[in-house]
Coordinates of N, CA and C and ligand atoms in Angstrom, one line a residue:
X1 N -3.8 8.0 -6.0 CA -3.5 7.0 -7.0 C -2.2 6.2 -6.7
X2 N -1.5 6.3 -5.2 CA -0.3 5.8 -5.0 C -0.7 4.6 -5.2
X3 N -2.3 4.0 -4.0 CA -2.3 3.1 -3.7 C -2.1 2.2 -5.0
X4 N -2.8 2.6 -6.0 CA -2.7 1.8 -7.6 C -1.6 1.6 -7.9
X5 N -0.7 2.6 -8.5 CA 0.6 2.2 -8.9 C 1.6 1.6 -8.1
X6 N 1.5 1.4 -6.7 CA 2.2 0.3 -5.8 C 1.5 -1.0 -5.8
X7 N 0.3 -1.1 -6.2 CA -0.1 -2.4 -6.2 C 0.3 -2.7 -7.7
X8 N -0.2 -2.2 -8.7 CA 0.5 -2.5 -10.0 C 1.7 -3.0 -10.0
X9 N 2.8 -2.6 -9.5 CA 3.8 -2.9 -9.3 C 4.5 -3.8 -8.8
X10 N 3.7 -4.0 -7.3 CA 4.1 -5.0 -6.5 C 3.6 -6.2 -7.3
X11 N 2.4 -6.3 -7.8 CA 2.0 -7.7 -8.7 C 2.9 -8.1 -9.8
X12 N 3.4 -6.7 -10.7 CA 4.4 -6.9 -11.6 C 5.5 -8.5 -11.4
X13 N 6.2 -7.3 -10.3 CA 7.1 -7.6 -9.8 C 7.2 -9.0 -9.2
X14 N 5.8 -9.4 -8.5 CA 5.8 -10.7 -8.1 C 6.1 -12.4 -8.8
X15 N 5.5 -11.4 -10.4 CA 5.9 -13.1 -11.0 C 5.1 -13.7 -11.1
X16 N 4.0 -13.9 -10.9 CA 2.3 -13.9 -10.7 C 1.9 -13.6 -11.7
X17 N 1.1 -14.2 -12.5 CA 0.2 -14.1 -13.5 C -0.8 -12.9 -13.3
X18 N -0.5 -11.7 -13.5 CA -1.7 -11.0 -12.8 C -3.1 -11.3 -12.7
X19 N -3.3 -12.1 -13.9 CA -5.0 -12.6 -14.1 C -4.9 -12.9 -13.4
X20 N -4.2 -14.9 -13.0 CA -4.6 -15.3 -12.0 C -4.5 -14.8 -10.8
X21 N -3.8 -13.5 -10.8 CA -4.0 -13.1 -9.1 C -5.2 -12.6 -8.9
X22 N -5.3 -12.1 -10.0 CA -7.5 -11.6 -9.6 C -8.1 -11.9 -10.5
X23 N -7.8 -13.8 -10.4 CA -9.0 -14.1 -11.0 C -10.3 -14.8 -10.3
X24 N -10.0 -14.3 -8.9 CA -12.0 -14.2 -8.3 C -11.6 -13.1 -6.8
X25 N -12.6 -12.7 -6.7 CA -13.4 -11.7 -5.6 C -12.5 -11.9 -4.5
X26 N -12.4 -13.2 -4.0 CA -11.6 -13.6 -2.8 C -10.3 -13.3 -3.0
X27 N -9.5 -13.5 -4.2 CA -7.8 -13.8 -4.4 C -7.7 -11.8 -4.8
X28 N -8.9 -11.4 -5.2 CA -8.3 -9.6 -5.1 C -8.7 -8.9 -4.0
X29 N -9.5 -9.1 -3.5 CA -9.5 -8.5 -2.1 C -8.2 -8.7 -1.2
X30 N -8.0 -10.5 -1.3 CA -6.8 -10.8 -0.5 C -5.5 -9.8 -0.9
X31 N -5.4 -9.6 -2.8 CA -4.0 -8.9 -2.4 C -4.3 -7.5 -2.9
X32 N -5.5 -6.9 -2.8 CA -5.7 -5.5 -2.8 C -5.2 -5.5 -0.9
X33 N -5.4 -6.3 0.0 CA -5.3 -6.1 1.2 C -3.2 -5.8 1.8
X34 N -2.7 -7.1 0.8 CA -1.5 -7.2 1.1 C -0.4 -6.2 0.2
X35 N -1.3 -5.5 -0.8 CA -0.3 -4.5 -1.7 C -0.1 -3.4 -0.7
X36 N -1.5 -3.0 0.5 CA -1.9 -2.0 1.0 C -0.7 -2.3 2.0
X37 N -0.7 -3.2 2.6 CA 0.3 -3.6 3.8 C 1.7 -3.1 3.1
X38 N 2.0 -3.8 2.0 CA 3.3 -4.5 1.6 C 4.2 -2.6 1.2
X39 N 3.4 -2.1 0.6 CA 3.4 -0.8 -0.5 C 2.7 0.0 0.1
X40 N 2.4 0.6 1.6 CA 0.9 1.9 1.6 C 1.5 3.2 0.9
X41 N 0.1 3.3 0.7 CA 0.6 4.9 -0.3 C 1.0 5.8 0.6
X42 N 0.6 5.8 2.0 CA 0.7 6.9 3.1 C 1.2 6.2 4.0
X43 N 3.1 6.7 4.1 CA 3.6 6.0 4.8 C 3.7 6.3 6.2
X44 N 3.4 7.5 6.9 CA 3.9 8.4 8.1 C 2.6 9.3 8.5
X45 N 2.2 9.4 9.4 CA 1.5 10.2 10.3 C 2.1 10.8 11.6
X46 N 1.4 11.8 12.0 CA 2.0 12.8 13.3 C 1.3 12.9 14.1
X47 N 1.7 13.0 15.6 CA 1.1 13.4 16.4 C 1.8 13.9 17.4
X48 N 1.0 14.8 18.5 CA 1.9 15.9 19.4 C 1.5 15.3 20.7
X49 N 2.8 15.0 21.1 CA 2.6 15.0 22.6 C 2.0 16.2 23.4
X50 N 0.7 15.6 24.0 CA 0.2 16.8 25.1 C 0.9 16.7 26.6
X51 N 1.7 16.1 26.6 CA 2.3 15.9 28.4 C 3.0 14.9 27.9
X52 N 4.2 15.0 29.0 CA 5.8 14.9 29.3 C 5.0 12.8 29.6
X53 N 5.7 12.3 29.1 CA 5.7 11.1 29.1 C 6.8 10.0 28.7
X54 N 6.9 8.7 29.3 CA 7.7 7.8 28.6 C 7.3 6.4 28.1
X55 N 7.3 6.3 27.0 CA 7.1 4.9 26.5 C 8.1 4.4 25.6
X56 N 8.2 2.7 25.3 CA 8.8 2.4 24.4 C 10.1 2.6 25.0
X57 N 11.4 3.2 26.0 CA 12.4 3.3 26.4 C 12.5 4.8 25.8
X58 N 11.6 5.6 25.0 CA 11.7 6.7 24.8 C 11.0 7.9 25.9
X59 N 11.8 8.8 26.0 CA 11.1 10.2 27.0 C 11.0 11.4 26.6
X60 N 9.4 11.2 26.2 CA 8.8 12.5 25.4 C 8.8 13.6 26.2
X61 N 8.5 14.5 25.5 CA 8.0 16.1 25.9 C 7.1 16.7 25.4
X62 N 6.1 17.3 26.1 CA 5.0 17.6 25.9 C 5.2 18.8 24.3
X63 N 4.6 18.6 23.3 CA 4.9 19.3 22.4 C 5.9 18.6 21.4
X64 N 6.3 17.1 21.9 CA 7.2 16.6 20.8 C 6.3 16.3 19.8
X65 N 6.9 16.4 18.4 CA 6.2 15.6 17.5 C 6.6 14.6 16.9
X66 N 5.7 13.6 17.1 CA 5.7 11.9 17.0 C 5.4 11.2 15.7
X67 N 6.2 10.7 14.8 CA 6.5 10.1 13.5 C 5.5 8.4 13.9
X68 N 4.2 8.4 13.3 CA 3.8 7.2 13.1 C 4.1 6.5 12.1
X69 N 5.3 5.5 12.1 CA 5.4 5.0 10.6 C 4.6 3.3 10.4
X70 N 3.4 3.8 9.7 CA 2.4 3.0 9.4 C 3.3 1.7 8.5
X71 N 4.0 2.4 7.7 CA 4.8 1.3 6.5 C 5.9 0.2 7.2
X72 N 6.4 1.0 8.5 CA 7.1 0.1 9.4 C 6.2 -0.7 9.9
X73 N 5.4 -0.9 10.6 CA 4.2 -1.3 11.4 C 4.3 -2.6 10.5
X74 N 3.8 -2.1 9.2 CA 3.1 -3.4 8.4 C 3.8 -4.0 7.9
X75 N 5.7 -4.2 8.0 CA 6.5 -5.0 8.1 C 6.9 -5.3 9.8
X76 N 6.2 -5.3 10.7 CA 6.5 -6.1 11.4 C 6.6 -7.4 11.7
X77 N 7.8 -7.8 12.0 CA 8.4 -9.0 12.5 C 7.0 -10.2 13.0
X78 N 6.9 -9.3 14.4 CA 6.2 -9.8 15.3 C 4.6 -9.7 15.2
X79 N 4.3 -9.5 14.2 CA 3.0 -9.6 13.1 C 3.1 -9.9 12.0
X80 N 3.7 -9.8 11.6 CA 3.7 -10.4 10.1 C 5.0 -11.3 9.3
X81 N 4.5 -12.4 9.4 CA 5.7 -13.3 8.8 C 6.7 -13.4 7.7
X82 N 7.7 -13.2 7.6 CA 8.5 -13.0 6.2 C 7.6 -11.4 5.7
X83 N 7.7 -10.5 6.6 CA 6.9 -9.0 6.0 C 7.4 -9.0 4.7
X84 N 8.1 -8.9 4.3 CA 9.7 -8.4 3.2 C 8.7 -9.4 1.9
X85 N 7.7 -10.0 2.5 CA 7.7 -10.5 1.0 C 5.7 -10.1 0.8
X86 N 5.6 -10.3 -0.5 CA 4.2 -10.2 -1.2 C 3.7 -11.8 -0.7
X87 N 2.8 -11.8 0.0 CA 2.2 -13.0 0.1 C 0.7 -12.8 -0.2
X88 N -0.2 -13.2 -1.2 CA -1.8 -13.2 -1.5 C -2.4 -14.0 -0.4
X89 N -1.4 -15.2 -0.1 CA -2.0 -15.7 0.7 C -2.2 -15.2 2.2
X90 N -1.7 -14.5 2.6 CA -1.8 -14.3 3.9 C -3.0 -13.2 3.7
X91 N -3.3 -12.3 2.8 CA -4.5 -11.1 3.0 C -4.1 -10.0 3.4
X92 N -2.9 -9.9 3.7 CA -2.5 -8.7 4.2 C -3.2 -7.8 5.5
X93 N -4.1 -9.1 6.3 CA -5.2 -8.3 7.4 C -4.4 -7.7 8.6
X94 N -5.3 -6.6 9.4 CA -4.5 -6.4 10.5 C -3.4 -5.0 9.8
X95 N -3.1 -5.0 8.1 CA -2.4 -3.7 8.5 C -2.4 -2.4 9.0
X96 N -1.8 -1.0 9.0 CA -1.9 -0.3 9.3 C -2.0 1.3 8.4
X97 N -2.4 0.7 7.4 CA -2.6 1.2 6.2 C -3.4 2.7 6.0
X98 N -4.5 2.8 6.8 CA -5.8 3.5 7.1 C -5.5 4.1 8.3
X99 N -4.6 4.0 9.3 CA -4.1 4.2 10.5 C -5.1 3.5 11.6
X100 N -5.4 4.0 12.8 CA -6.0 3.3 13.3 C -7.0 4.0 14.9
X101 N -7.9 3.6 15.5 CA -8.4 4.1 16.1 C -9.2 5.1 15.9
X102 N -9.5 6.2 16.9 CA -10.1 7.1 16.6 C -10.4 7.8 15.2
X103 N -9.2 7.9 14.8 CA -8.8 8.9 13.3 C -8.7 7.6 12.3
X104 N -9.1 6.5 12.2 CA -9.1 5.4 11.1 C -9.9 6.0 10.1
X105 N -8.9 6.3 8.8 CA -9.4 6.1 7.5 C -10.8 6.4 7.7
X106 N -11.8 7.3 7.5 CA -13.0 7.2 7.0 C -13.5 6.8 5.8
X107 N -12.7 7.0 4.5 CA -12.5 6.6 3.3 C -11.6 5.2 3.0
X108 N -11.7 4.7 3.5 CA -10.6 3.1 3.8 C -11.9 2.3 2.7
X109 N -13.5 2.1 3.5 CA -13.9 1.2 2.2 C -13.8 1.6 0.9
X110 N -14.2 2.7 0.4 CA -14.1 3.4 -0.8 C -12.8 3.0 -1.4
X111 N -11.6 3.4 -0.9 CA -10.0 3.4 -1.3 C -10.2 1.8 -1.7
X112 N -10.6 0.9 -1.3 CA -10.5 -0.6 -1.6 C -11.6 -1.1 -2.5
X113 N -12.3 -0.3 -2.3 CA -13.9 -0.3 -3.4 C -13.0 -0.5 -4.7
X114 N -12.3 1.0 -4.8 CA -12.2 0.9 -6.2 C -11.3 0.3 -6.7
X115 N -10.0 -0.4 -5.6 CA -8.9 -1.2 -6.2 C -9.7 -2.2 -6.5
X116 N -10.6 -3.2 -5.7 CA -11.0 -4.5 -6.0 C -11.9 -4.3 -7.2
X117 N -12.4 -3.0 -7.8 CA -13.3 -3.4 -8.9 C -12.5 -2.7 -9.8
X118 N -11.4 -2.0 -10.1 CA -11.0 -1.4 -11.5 C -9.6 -2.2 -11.8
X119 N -8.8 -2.9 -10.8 CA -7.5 -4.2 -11.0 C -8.0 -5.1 -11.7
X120 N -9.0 -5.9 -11.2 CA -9.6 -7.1 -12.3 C -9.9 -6.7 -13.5
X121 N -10.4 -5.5 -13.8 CA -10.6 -5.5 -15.5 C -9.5 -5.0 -15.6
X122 N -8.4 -4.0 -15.2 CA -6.9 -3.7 -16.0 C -6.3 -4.9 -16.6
X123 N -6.5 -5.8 -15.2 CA -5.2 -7.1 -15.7 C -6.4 -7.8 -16.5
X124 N -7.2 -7.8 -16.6 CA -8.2 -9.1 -17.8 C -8.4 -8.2 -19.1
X125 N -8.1 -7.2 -19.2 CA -8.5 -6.5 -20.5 C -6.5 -6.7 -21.2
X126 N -5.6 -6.1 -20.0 CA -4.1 -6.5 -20.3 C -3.6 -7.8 -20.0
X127 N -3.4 -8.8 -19.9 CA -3.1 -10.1 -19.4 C -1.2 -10.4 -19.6
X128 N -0.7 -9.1 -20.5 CA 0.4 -9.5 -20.5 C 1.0 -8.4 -20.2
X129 N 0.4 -7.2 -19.4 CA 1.0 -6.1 -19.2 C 2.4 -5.9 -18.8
X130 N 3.7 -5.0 -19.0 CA 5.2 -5.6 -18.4 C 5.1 -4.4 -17.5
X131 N 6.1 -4.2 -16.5 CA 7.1 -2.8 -17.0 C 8.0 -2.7 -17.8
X132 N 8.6 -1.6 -17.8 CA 9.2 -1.4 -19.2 C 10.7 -0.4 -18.6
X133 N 10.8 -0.2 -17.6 CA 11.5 0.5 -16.6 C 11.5 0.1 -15.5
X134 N 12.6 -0.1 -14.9 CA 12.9 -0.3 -13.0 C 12.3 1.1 -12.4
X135 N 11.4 0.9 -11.7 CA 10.4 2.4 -10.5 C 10.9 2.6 -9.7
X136 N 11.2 4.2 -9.8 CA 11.0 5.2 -9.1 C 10.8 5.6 -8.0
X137 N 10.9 5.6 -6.4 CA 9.8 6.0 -5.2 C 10.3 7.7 -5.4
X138 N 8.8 8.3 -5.8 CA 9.3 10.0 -5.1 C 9.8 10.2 -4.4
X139 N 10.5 11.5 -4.2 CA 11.1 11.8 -2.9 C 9.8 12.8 -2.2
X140 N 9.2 12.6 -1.2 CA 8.0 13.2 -0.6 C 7.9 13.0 0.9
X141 N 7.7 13.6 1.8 CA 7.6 13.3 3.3 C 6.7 12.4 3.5
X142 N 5.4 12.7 3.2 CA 4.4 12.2 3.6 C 3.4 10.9 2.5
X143 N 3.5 11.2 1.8 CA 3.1 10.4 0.7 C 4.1 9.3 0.3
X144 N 3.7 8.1 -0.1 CA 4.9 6.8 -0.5 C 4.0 6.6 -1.8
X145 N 5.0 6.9 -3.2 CA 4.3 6.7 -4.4 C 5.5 6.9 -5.2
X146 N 5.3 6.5 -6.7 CA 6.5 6.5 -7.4 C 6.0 8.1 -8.1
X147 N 7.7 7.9 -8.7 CA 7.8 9.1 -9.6 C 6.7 9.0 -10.9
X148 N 6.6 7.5 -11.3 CA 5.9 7.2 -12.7 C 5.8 5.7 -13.0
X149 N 5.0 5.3 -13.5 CA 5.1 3.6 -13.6 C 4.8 3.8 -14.9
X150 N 6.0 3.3 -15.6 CA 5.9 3.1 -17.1 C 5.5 1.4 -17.4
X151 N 4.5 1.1 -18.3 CA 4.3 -0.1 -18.5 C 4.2 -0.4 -20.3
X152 N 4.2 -1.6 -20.4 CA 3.8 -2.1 -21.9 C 2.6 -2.7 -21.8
X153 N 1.5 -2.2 -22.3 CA 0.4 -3.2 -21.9 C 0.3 -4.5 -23.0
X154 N 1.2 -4.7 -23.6 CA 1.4 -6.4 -24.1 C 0.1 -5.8 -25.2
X155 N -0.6 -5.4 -25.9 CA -1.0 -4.7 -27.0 C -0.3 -5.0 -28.0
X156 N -0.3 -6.2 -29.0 CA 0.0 -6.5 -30.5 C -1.0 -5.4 -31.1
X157 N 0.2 -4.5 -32.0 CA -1.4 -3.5 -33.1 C -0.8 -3.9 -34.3
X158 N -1.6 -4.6 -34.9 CA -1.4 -5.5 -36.3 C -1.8 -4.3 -37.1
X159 N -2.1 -3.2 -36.9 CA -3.4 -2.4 -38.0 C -2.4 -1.2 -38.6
Ligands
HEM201 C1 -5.7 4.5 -0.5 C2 -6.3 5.6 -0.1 C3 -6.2 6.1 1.3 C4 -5.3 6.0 2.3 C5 -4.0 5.2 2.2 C6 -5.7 6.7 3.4 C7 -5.0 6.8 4.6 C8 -5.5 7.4 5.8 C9 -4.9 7.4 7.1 C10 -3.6 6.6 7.4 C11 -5.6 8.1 7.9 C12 -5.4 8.3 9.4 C13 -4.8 9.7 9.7 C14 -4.5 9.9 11.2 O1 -4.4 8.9 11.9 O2 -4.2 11.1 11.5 C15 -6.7 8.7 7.2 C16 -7.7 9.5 7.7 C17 -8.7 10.0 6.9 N1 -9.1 9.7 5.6 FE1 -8.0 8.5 4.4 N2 -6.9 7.3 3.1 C18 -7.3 7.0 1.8 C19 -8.4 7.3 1.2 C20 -9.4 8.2 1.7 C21 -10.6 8.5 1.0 C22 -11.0 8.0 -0.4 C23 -11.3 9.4 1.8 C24 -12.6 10.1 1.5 C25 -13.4 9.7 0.6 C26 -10.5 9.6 3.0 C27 -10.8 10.3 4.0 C28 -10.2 10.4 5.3 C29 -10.6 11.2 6.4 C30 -11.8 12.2 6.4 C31 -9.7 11.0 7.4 C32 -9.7 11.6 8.8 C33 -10.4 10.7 9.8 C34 -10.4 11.3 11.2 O3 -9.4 12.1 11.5 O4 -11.2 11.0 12.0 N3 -9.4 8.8 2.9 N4 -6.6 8.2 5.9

């Protein structure tokens, strides 16, 4: 559910009309792609060096264990322009969200299945939704998600 509440948020926060950010197929895919970049729910992956090697100006050892930080990745410089900001327009393609290669996400279309079809009706059913609180990031190793996202869903109850 990180992936959700980081995208909720990041649109919040953008200033963006949520409707109009998904108000067609193309404009939610694009920033269901760039919330994933901008916010991944899973920031860090591991792996173990099997033999003594050097890359990077680093000199592993066989049995080191190796911090993939996927969330660094997808603020790269040298990939991604102005990272630091929410851009719809760019798509957010190319992140590293799902990780990559061999072990890529098997569930990666699913995970985006359901952002691009259950965001469009939140924000068109809420159109004025706020937060109502500055968020939270848990404190967790492996997972990037907040503590809680408190919102107003802009709901007048006349009754
Ligand atoms: C937003 C949601 C999700 C995120 C951010 C995510 C992220 C990731 C990442 C980064 C990896 C790579 C792990 C590695 O390199 O060691 C991975 C692997 C995997 N994911 Fe997901 N995942 C998500 C949803 C799902 C869902 C919905 C499923 C299943 C229905 C799933 C099943 C798997 C499996 C089985 C692997 C292991 C693939 C392998 O090792 O070959 N994931 N996921």
């Amino acid at each position: 559910m990180h992936s959700f509440a980081n995208c909720i948020r990041a649109v919040l926060l953008s200033g963006t009309p949520p409707k109009q950010t998904f108000s067609t197929p193309q404009k939610t895919i694009a920033m269901v792609e760039e919330t994933l970049r901008f916010d991944p729910p899973l920031h860090m992956f591991t792996r173990y060096a099997m033999q003594d090697f050097s890359a990077f100006g680093h000199e592993f050892k066989a049995g080191d264990v190796v911090g993939l930080m996927l969330a660094g990745a997808n603020r790269d410089p040298h990939k991604f322009e102005d990272a630091g900001n929410l851009d719809a327009e760019r798509g957010g393609i190319g992140n590293l969200s799902f990780g990559a290669g061999l072990h890529f996400c098997i569930g990666a279309p699913l995970a985006k299945l359901e952002m691009v079809v259950a965001l469009p009706i939140l924000f068109a059913q809420f159109p004025n939704i706020k937060l109502t609180e500055p968020t939270i990031y848990a404190d967790r190793y492996h997972f990037h998600g907040l503590q809680s996202l408190r919102v107003n869903l802009g709901v007048i109850n006349d009754g």
